[in-house]
XYZ file of C-alpha atoms in Angstrom:
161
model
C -7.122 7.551 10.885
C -8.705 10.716 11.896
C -11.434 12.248 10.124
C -9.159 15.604 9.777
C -6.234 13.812 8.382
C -5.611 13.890 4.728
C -3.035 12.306 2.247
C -0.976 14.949 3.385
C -0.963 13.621 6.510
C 2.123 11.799 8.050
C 2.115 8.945 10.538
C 4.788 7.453 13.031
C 4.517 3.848 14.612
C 5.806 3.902 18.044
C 6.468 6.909 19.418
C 5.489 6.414 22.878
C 8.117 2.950 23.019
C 10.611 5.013 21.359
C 10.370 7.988 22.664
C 10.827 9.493 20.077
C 8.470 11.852 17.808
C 8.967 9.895 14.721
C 8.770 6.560 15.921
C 10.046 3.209 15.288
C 10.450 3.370 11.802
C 13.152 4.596 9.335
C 10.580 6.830 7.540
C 6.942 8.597 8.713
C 4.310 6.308 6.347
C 3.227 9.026 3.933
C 2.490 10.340 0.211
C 5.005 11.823 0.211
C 8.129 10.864 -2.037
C 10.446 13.260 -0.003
C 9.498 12.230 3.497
C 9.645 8.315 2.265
C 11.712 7.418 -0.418
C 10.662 3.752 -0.296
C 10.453 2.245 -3.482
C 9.634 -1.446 -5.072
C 13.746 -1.592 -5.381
C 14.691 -0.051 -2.462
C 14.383 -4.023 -1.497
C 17.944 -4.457 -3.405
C 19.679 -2.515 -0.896
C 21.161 -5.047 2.180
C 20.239 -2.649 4.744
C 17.069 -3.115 3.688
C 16.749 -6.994 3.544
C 15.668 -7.500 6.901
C 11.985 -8.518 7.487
C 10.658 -5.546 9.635
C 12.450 -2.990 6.463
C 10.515 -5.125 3.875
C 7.407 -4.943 6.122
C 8.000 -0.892 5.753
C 8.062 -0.990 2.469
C 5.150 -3.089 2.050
C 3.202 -0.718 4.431
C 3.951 2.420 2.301
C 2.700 0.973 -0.527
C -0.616 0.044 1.552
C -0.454 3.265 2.939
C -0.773 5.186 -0.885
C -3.600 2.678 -1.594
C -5.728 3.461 1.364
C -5.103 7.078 0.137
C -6.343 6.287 -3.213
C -9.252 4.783 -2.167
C -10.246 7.228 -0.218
C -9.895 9.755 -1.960
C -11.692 8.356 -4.979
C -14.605 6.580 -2.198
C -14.526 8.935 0.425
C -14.063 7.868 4.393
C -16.266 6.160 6.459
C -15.921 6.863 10.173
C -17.829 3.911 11.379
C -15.044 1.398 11.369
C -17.797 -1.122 12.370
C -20.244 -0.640 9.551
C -19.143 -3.959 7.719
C -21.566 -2.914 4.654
C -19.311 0.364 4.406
C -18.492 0.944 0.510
C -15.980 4.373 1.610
C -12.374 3.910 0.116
C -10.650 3.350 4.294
C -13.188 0.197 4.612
C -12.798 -0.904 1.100
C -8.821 -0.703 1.391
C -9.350 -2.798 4.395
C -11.491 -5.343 2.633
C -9.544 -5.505 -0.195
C -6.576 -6.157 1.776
C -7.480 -8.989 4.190
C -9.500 -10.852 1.137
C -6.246 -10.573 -1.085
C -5.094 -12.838 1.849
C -6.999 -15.449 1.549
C -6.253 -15.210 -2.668
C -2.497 -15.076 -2.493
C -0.244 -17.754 -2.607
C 2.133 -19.226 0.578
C 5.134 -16.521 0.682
C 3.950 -14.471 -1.666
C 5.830 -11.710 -3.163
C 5.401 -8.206 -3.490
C 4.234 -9.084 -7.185
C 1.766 -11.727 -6.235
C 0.597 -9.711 -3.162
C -0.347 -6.703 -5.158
C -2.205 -9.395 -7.697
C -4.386 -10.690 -4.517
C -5.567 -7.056 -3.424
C -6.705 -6.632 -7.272
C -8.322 -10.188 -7.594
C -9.947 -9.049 -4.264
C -11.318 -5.768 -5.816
C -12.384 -7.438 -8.862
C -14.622 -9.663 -7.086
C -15.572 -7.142 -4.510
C -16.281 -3.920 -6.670
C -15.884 -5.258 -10.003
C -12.941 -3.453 -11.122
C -14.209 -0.060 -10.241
C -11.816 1.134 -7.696
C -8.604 -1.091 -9.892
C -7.306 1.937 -11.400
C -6.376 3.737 -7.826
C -4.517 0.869 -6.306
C -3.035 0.638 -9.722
C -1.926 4.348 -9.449
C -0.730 3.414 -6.253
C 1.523 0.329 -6.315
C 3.161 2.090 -9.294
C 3.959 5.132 -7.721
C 6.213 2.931 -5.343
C 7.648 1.235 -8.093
C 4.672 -1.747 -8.318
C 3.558 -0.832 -11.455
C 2.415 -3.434 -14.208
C 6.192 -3.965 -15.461
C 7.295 -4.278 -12.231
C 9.973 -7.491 -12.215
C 12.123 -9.257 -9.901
C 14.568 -10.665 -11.721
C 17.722 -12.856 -10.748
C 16.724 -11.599 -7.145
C 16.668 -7.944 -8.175
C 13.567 -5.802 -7.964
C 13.012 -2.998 -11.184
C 11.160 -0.498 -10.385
C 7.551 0.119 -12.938
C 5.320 2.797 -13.069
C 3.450 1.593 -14.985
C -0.778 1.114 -15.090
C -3.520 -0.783 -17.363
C -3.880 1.188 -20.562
C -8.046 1.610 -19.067
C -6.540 3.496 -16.443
């Protein structure tokens, strides 16, 4: 991230090996619903099934929490500051201690439950209600199911929020 961009920014991922201004992916990662359409269900589509399309859907979601954060923390530009408290190094903590919480395989469900076990214990449920906001825009939400092998869509979030 730049310090210019904003959650109206877009991003590709490989556009130099592709060639291409877009990238690699099927969809720029952004906030927006009309330039990605990814969803929590979009996963019940087959041409979505294979591992690098769930990874993109996964990443969107990610991408609207970083957003979230920041935009309720504000950004820190010193990636290196480990004691950083700015929504872009709290996403990043959040994320890689949710890790070490979740289960083997986890699911999108269980996933989403690690980042907010990592937040709890990080910020104390002060930054919960924007990666709440988040997941559930992409379908993540608290009512979110997979059931039978199909994934329903919830937007959903804590009545506190």
């Amino acid at each position: 991230l730049k310090t210019t961009d904003t959650r109206a920014t877009n991003y590709a991922i490989g556009t130099y090996v592709s060639g291409s201004p877009r990238g690699i992916r099927t969809h720029l990662y952004s906030t927006s619903l009309t330039e990605n359409p990814y969803m929590y269900n979009t996963l019940n589509n087959p041409d979505t099934s294979e591992v690098h399309d769930v990874g993109e859907v996964w990443a969107e979601m990610l991408y609207e929490v970083l957003w979230n954060l920041i935009d309720a923390a504000g950004f820190e530009k010193d990636l290196y500051n480990a004691d950083a408290i700015a929504g872009n190094t709290l996403a990043m903590k959040y994320i890689v201690n949710g890790f070490k919480l979740q289960p083997c395989n986890p699911t999108f469900l269980s996933a989403r439950d690690a980042i907010l076990q990592a937040e709890k214990a990080i910020t104390n449920g002060k930054y919960m209600c924007p990666i709440w906001k988040a997941f559930a825009k992409r379908g993540l939400g608290t009512r979110a199911a997979k059931i039978l092998g199909f994934r329903f869509n919830s937007s959903s979030i804590p009545s506190e929020c």
